[in-house]
Structure formats: C-alpha cells, structure tokens
mmCIF file of C-alpha atoms in Angstrom:
data_model
loop_
_atom_site.group_PDB
_atom_site.id
_atom_site.type_symbol
_atom_site.label_atom_id
_atom_site.label_comp_id
_atom_site.label_asym_id
_atom_site.label_seq_id
_atom_site.Cartn_x
_atom_site.Cartn_y
_atom_site.Cartn_z
ATOM 1 C CA ALA A 1252 -39.093 -15.946 -30.729
ATOM 2 C CA GLN A 1253 -39.966 -16.650 -27.937
ATOM 3 C CA SER A 1254 -39.985 -13.778 -24.800
ATOM 4 C CA VAL A 1255 -41.731 -12.483 -21.526
ATOM 5 C CA THR A 1256 -42.411 -8.098 -21.776
ATOM 6 C CA GLN A 1257 -43.424 -5.965 -18.104
ATOM 7 C CA PRO A 1258 -45.291 -3.252 -19.706
ATOM 8 C CA ASP A 1259 -44.736 -0.868 -17.255
ATOM 9 C CA ILE A 1260 -41.619 0.682 -17.420
ATOM 10 C CA HIS A 1261 -42.510 2.541 -13.903
ATOM 11 C CA ILE A 1262 -45.025 2.431 -11.187
ATOM 12 C CA THR A 1263 -46.001 4.393 -8.533
ATOM 13 C CA VAL A 1264 -48.582 3.264 -5.206
ATOM 14 C CA SER A 1265 -49.466 4.594 -1.966
ATOM 15 C CA GLU A 1266 -47.979 2.823 0.979
ATOM 16 C CA GLY A 1267 -51.342 0.802 1.654
ATOM 17 C CA ALA A 1268 -52.721 0.590 -0.985
ATOM 18 C CA SER A 1269 -53.379 -2.721 -3.441
ATOM 19 C CA LEU A 1270 -50.514 -3.332 -6.108
ATOM 20 C CA GLU A 1271 -49.960 -5.605 -9.889
ATOM 21 C CA LEU A 1272 -47.746 -5.698 -11.628
ATOM 22 C CA ARG A 1273 -47.585 -6.948 -15.275
ATOM 23 C CA CYS A 1274 -45.763 -9.654 -17.050
ATOM 24 C CA ASN A 1275 -46.726 -11.262 -20.890
ATOM 25 C CA TYR A 1276 -44.867 -14.080 -21.729
ATOM 26 C CA SER A 1277 -44.368 -15.410 -25.300
ATOM 27 C CA TYR A 1278 -44.013 -19.386 -25.491
ATOM 28 C CA GLY A 1279 -43.944 -21.830 -27.727
ATOM 29 C CA ALA A 1280 -44.132 -24.688 -24.988
ATOM 30 C CA THR A 1281 -45.645 -25.227 -21.283
ATOM 31 C CA PRO A 1282 -44.300 -22.062 -19.705
ATOM 32 C CA TYR A 1283 -41.628 -21.557 -16.247
ATOM 33 C CA LEU A 1284 -42.566 -17.730 -15.273
ATOM 34 C CA PHE A 1285 -40.585 -16.126 -11.893
ATOM 35 C CA TRP A 1286 -40.897 -13.056 -10.136
ATOM 36 C CA TYR A 1287 -37.627 -11.688 -8.868
ATOM 37 C CA VAL A 1288 -37.460 -8.595 -6.953
ATOM 38 C CA GLN A 1289 -34.122 -6.431 -7.301
ATOM 39 C CA SER A 1290 -33.251 -3.716 -4.261
ATOM 40 C CA PRO A 1291 -30.621 -0.778 -5.271
ATOM 41 C CA GLY A 1292 -27.296 -3.157 -6.076
ATOM 42 C CA GLN A 1293 -28.496 -6.030 -5.035
ATOM 43 C CA GLY A 1294 -29.397 -9.594 -6.304
ATOM 44 C CA LEU A 1295 -32.246 -10.725 -7.203
ATOM 45 C CA GLN A 1296 -34.851 -12.810 -4.875
ATOM 46 C CA LEU A 1297 -36.624 -15.303 -5.792
ATOM 47 C CA LEU A 1298 -40.792 -13.991 -4.985
ATOM 48 C CA LEU A 1299 -42.397 -16.448 -6.274
ATOM 49 C CA LYS A 1300 -42.178 -19.585 -8.921
ATOM 50 C CA TYR A 1301 -44.663 -21.571 -11.449
ATOM 51 C CA PHE A 1302 -44.147 -24.717 -13.494
ATOM 52 C CA SER A 1303 -48.129 -26.478 -13.028
ATOM 53 C CA GLY A 1304 -50.785 -26.663 -11.219
ATOM 54 C CA ASP A 1305 -52.033 -24.501 -9.440
ATOM 55 C CA THR A 1306 -52.371 -20.989 -11.859
ATOM 56 C CA LEU A 1307 -53.028 -19.470 -8.735
ATOM 57 C CA VAL A 1308 -48.858 -18.855 -6.511
ATOM 58 C CA GLN A 1309 -48.265 -17.909 -3.709
ATOM 59 C CA GLY A 1310 -44.941 -16.247 -2.450
ATOM 60 C CA ILE A 1311 -42.909 -14.578 -0.196
ATOM 61 C CA LYS A 1312 -43.722 -11.398 1.209
ATOM 62 C CA GLY A 1313 -47.341 -11.238 0.796
ATOM 63 C CA PHE A 1314 -46.523 -11.436 -3.023
ATOM 64 C CA GLU A 1315 -49.133 -13.480 -5.364
ATOM 65 C CA ALA A 1316 -49.528 -13.798 -9.082
ATOM 66 C CA GLU A 1317 -51.539 -15.541 -11.076
ATOM 67 C CA PHE A 1318 -50.995 -17.711 -14.495
ATOM 68 C CA LYS A 1319 -53.290 -17.391 -17.266
ATOM 69 C CA ARG A 1320 -53.207 -18.891 -20.096
ATOM 70 C CA SER A 1321 -55.102 -18.025 -21.919
ATOM 71 C CA GLN A 1322 -54.049 -13.881 -21.883
ATOM 72 C CA SER A 1323 -50.366 -14.763 -21.770
ATOM 73 C CA SER A 1324 -49.646 -13.365 -18.490
ATOM 74 C CA PHE A 1325 -48.302 -13.790 -15.291
ATOM 75 C CA ASN A 1326 -48.566 -10.771 -13.096
ATOM 76 C CA LEU A 1327 -47.779 -10.267 -9.502
ATOM 77 C CA ARG A 1328 -50.010 -8.696 -6.822
ATOM 78 C CA LYS A 1329 -49.702 -7.835 -3.509
ATOM 79 C CA PRO A 1330 -53.326 -6.363 -1.626
ATOM 80 C CA SER A 1331 -51.200 -3.755 0.919
ATOM 81 C CA VAL A 1332 -47.712 -2.406 -0.145
ATOM 82 C CA HIS A 1333 -45.647 -1.577 2.271
ATOM 83 C CA TRP A 1334 -42.753 1.143 1.817
ATOM 84 C CA SER A 1335 -39.845 -1.926 1.639
ATOM 85 C CA ASP A 1336 -41.532 -2.950 -1.656
ATOM 86 C CA ALA A 1337 -39.832 -0.542 -3.011
ATOM 87 C CA ALA A 1338 -37.381 -2.328 -5.924
ATOM 88 C CA GLU A 1339 -36.921 -3.646 -9.329
ATOM 89 C CA TYR A 1340 -39.064 -6.010 -10.274
ATOM 90 C CA PHE A 1341 -38.488 -8.941 -12.886
ATOM 91 C CA CYS A 1342 -41.011 -10.893 -14.618
ATOM 92 C CA ALA A 1343 -38.761 -14.167 -15.880
ATOM 93 C CA GLY A 1344 -39.440 -17.039 -17.819
ATOM 94 C CA LEU A 1345 -37.676 -20.408 -18.178
ATOM 95 C CA LEU A 1346 -35.808 -21.091 -21.971
ATOM 96 C CA LYS A 1347 -36.200 -25.064 -21.432
ATOM 97 C CA THR A 1348 -32.995 -25.510 -23.809
ATOM 98 C CA SER A 1349 -29.695 -28.608 -23.671
ATOM 99 C CA TYR A 1350 -29.316 -26.864 -20.163
ATOM 100 C CA ASP A 1351 -32.121 -24.752 -19.642
ATOM 101 C CA LYS A 1352 -31.739 -20.257 -19.615
ATOM 102 C CA VAL A 1353 -33.911 -18.219 -17.981
ATOM 103 C CA ILE A 1354 -35.316 -14.467 -19.676
ATOM 104 C CA PHE A 1355 -35.832 -11.189 -17.887
ATOM 105 C CA GLY A 1356 -38.163 -8.739 -19.033
ATOM 106 C CA PRO A 1357 -37.470 -5.203 -18.348
ATOM 107 C CA GLY A 1358 -38.139 -5.271 -15.094
ATOM 108 C CA THR A 1359 -40.758 -2.680 -13.362
ATOM 109 C CA SER A 1360 -39.669 0.048 -11.836
ATOM 110 C CA LEU A 1361 -41.848 0.158 -7.941
ATOM 111 C CA SER A 1362 -42.114 3.543 -5.872
ATOM 112 C CA VAL A 1363 -44.335 4.038 -2.888
ATOM 113 C CA ILE A 1364 -45.359 6.559 -1.786
ATOM 114 C CA PRO A 1365 -45.191 7.357 2.323
ATOM 115 C CA GLY B 403 -32.763 -21.921 1.132
ATOM 116 C CA ALA B 404 -29.723 -22.135 -1.112
ATOM 117 C CA VAL B 405 -26.947 -19.700 -0.880
ATOM 118 C CA VAL B 406 -25.188 -18.388 -3.611
ATOM 119 C CA SER B 407 -22.246 -15.635 -2.548
ATOM 120 C CA GLN B 408 -19.568 -13.950 -4.723
ATOM 121 C CA HIS B 409 -16.711 -12.067 -4.272
ATOM 122 C CA PRO B 410 -15.693 -9.085 -4.659
ATOM 123 C CA SER B 411 -19.313 -7.399 -3.943
ATOM 124 C CA ARG B 412 -17.465 -4.045 -5.616
ATOM 125 C CA VAL B 413 -14.104 -3.741 -7.721
ATOM 126 C CA ILE B 414 -12.306 -1.398 -9.009
ATOM 127 C CA CYS B 415 -9.408 -1.158 -11.179
ATOM 128 C CA LYS B 416 -7.253 0.196 -13.556
ATOM 129 C CA SER B 417 -8.142 -0.544 -17.604
ATOM 130 C CA GLY B 418 -6.197 -2.501 -19.397
ATOM 131 C CA THR B 419 -5.786 -4.765 -15.705
ATOM 132 C CA SER B 420 -8.138 -7.951 -15.380
ATOM 133 C CA VAL B 421 -10.177 -8.834 -12.941
ATOM 134 C CA LYS B 422 -11.779 -12.758 -11.410
ATOM 135 C CA ILE B 423 -15.259 -12.039 -9.892
ATOM 136 C CA GLU B 424 -15.992 -15.654 -8.328
ATOM 137 C CA CYS B 425 -19.467 -17.429 -7.452
ATOM 138 C CA ARG B 426 -19.950 -20.016 -4.763
ATOM 139 C CA SER B 427 -23.095 -21.900 -4.321
ATOM 140 C CA LEU B 428 -22.845 -22.219 -0.335
ATOM 141 C CA ASP B 429 -24.709 -24.631 0.591
ATOM 142 C CA PHE B 430 -25.158 -26.994 -2.497
ATOM 143 C CA GLN B 431 -23.550 -28.727 -5.345
ATOM 144 C CA ALA B 432 -24.292 -26.523 -8.922
ATOM 145 C CA THR B 433 -24.195 -28.964 -12.038
ATOM 146 C CA THR B 434 -24.530 -25.588 -13.978
ATOM 147 C CA MET B 435 -23.809 -21.859 -12.905
ATOM 148 C CA PHE B 436 -24.239 -19.076 -15.424
ATOM 149 C CA TRP B 437 -23.486 -15.627 -15.487
ATOM 150 C CA TYR B 438 -25.496 -12.186 -16.301
ATOM 151 C CA ARG B 439 -24.380 -8.697 -16.623
ATOM 152 C CA GLN B 440 -26.355 -5.832 -15.890
ATOM 153 C CA PHE B 441 -25.857 -2.332 -16.774
ATOM 154 C CA PRO B 442 -27.639 0.181 -14.473
ATOM 155 C CA LYS B 443 -31.756 0.920 -15.213
ATOM 156 C CA GLN B 444 -31.646 -2.224 -17.289
ATOM 157 C CA SER B 445 -33.127 -5.957 -17.116
ATOM 158 C CA LEU B 446 -30.439 -9.149 -16.577
ATOM 159 C CA MET B 447 -28.016 -10.195 -19.881
ATOM 160 C CA LEU B 448 -27.284 -13.976 -20.312
ATOM 161 C CA MET B 449 -23.519 -13.987 -20.716
ATOM 162 C CA ALA B 450 -23.165 -17.975 -21.154
ATOM 163 C CA THR B 451 -23.707 -21.079 -19.350
ATOM 164 C CA SER B 452 -21.104 -22.853 -17.541
ATOM 165 C CA ASN B 453 -22.026 -26.788 -16.842
ATOM 166 C CA GLU B 454 -19.000 -28.482 -14.191
ATOM 167 C CA GLY B 455 -15.621 -29.701 -15.572
ATOM 168 C CA SER B 456 -16.496 -28.311 -19.479
ATOM 169 C CA LYS B 457 -16.898 -24.981 -21.312
ATOM 170 C CA ALA B 458 -18.607 -23.165 -21.056
ATOM 171 C CA THR B 459 -22.001 -21.983 -23.647
ATOM 172 C CA TYR B 460 -21.613 -18.383 -24.645
ATOM 173 C CA GLU B 461 -24.288 -16.497 -25.325
ATOM 174 C CA GLN B 462 -23.770 -14.399 -29.247
ATOM 175 C CA GLY B 463 -21.880 -10.933 -28.843
ATOM 176 C CA VAL B 464 -20.269 -12.467 -25.574
ATOM 177 C CA GLU B 465 -16.305 -12.276 -26.943
ATOM 178 C CA LYS B 466 -15.191 -15.313 -25.148
ATOM 179 C CA ASP B 467 -11.447 -14.463 -24.719
ATOM 180 C CA LYS B 468 -12.260 -11.569 -23.055
ATOM 181 C CA PHE B 469 -14.985 -12.572 -20.283
ATOM 182 C CA LEU B 470 -13.341 -16.314 -19.009
ATOM 183 C CA ILE B 471 -15.373 -18.943 -17.154
ATOM 184 C CA ASN B 472 -14.096 -21.461 -15.611
ATOM 185 C CA HIS B 473 -16.475 -24.091 -13.305
ATOM 186 C CA ALA B 474 -13.733 -26.097 -11.540
ATOM 187 C CA SER B 475 -16.071 -27.829 -9.154
ATOM 188 C CA LEU B 476 -19.339 -28.407 -8.085
ATOM 189 C CA THR B 477 -19.094 -25.178 -5.990
ATOM 190 C CA LEU B 478 -17.943 -22.279 -7.390
ATOM 191 C CA SER B 479 -16.766 -21.118 -11.012
ATOM 192 C CA THR B 480 -15.273 -18.039 -12.105
ATOM 193 C CA LEU B 481 -15.687 -15.078 -14.393
ATOM 194 C CA THR B 482 -11.938 -13.360 -15.155
ATOM 195 C CA VAL B 483 -13.102 -9.935 -17.132
ATOM 196 C CA THR B 484 -9.201 -9.795 -18.887
ATOM 197 C CA SER B 485 -8.017 -6.205 -19.963
ATOM 198 C CA ALA B 486 -10.804 -3.950 -18.469
ATOM 199 C CA HIS B 487 -11.188 -0.931 -20.795
ATOM 200 C CA PRO B 488 -14.463 1.587 -18.911
ATOM 201 C CA GLU B 489 -16.588 0.139 -21.437
ATOM 202 C CA ASP B 490 -16.948 -3.186 -18.972
ATOM 203 C CA SER B 491 -17.961 -1.698 -15.992
ATOM 204 C CA SER B 492 -21.523 -3.433 -14.948
ATOM 205 C CA PHE B 493 -23.102 -5.184 -12.363
ATOM 206 C CA TYR B 494 -21.578 -8.730 -12.665
ATOM 207 C CA ILE B 495 -25.095 -11.105 -10.401
ATOM 208 C CA CYS B 496 -23.875 -14.957 -10.935
ATOM 209 C CA SER B 497 -26.464 -17.950 -10.561
ATOM 210 C CA ALA B 498 -26.743 -21.805 -9.708
ATOM 211 C CA ARG B 499 -28.420 -24.677 -10.111
ATOM 212 C CA GLU B 500 -28.222 -26.987 -8.532
ATOM 213 C CA GLY B 501 -29.645 -29.539 -12.180
ATOM 214 C CA SER B 502 -28.539 -29.348 -14.923
ATOM 215 C CA GLY B 503 -31.604 -28.272 -16.493
ATOM 216 C CA GLY B 504 -33.416 -29.937 -19.791
ATOM 217 C CA VAL B 505 -36.419 -31.503 -21.208
ATOM 218 C CA GLY B 506 -38.190 -32.847 -17.987
ATOM 219 C CA HIS B 507 -36.422 -31.302 -15.677
ATOM 220 C CA THR B 508 -36.907 -27.576 -13.715
ATOM 221 C CA ASP B 509 -34.391 -26.685 -11.059
ATOM 222 C CA THR B 510 -34.819 -23.159 -9.725
ATOM 223 C CA GLN B 511 -31.903 -21.036 -10.003
ATOM 224 C CA TYR B 512 -29.887 -19.236 -7.223
ATOM 225 C CA PHE B 513 -28.915 -15.775 -7.601
ATOM 226 C CA GLY B 514 -25.931 -14.088 -5.958
ATOM 227 C CA PRO B 515 -25.817 -10.506 -4.507
ATOM 228 C CA GLY B 516 -23.698 -9.146 -7.786
ATOM 229 C CA THR B 517 -20.167 -7.616 -8.539
ATOM 230 C CA ARG B 518 -20.339 -3.843 -9.713
ATOM 231 C CA LEU B 519 -17.127 -3.527 -11.295
ATOM 232 C CA THR B 520 -15.670 -0.255 -12.558
ATOM 233 C CA VAL B 521 -13.107 0.255 -14.707
ATOM 234 C CA LEU B 522 -11.595 3.547 -14.759
#
C-alpha cells in the first residue's frame, strides 16, 4: 500500500543549529511529495513540493528538501533553525487516482531550545 | 498565493445538534475540495473528496449520513456534522484544488485554517 512515514515523532534542536526531518515514501509510480508546516491550532502551510526535475527543492522560510529515489526519501532541511520554526511538520504524498488525494505522514513535532 | 478560508474557526455546540462548516476558495475556482479531520497530536485523515456539482466520495469508515458534504459552487463547500456527539469533537480542515486531478495533472491543494469543533 502507498504510504508516507516520518520516523521521528519529536525532535528538539537548539536555535541556530541545523535541522533535518526525515520522510520516507512507499509508492509504485512517480511520487509527488510535499512538506507542510502546522503551527498550534492552525491550518497547514505548504513549505515546498516535488513533482519532477531537480531533486533538490527550495521552499519558503529557508527550507529545502532533497528527493532521493534510491532511498525512497524526501528529507526536509534547514541550515539554521529559528525559534519561530517550532511547529508540527507533515510530509505528504499525492496518490494519483481518478481524483487524486493527499496522504499525510504522522508528523514530526519540532521544539526549538533558545 | 491561493487562499482558502473556513468559517467558523471555532464552534461549541450541544450534543444532538447539527453544525455547518464552510470552506471557501477566495481567489480561485476550486473544482475539487477535500475535508480532513485531525485529532490532537495526530495527522490529518481524509474524510471525503467533493467535486463541484457531484456527490462527495467518502473514505472508508466515514459515515456519509453523519458528515454531509455539499459542493454547490466552484468557491464553496460545506460540511455539516449532523446530530453531533462528543466523539465528533475534532479539528476539521478543508483544502481546495483548482483542477480535478488525475493522471497527468499535479494541481496543488491549498488548505484552510481549520475549524475547531467542540461538542458538549
């Protein structure tokens, strides 16, 4: 079955440190992948997406993600974390059906230590 | 960028009453809208997909008679929780997509800010 997994439930980093959030996918065909961020009690904001082309994708707020087909991964990175980055991060994949639907990973909660 | 709004942002109701949540695409026409449910500390679970002018497609395990979805126009979809009970308390999020999807299309979904439903 097609799925998206995020191995880390919770991550804590110090402000200014680098960040990598892991995402793995299980797909039979070309994956369409996304990273979303959700602040407490808020909706989702799209950080970046990968459909095809360059495997290193730049997003908003200084985030980037790299698609690695050999590892079935789409990890999110940021070189220097800010306290305002503390939030819930969801990796998601687009399941191509007659109408498409997005499958979300379980999420990774990010805490930032001042 | 594309904006999706939801109304209300929070609603508290008594058990047994019905609640309607609106989802609007503000600056684009949404051929397809999605409704998700999110429990605390959990991921989003797709409830149903609605295409403008046709019946919604519900995910397995979602009661279509309890969660009524109407997508009457290209900018508005509504979710009505009928005879709400405390176990229906949750965060409901809608998303909207300009295209109808399918093979060869990769339209992005834009998410609303969510509606917090509390049933007493």
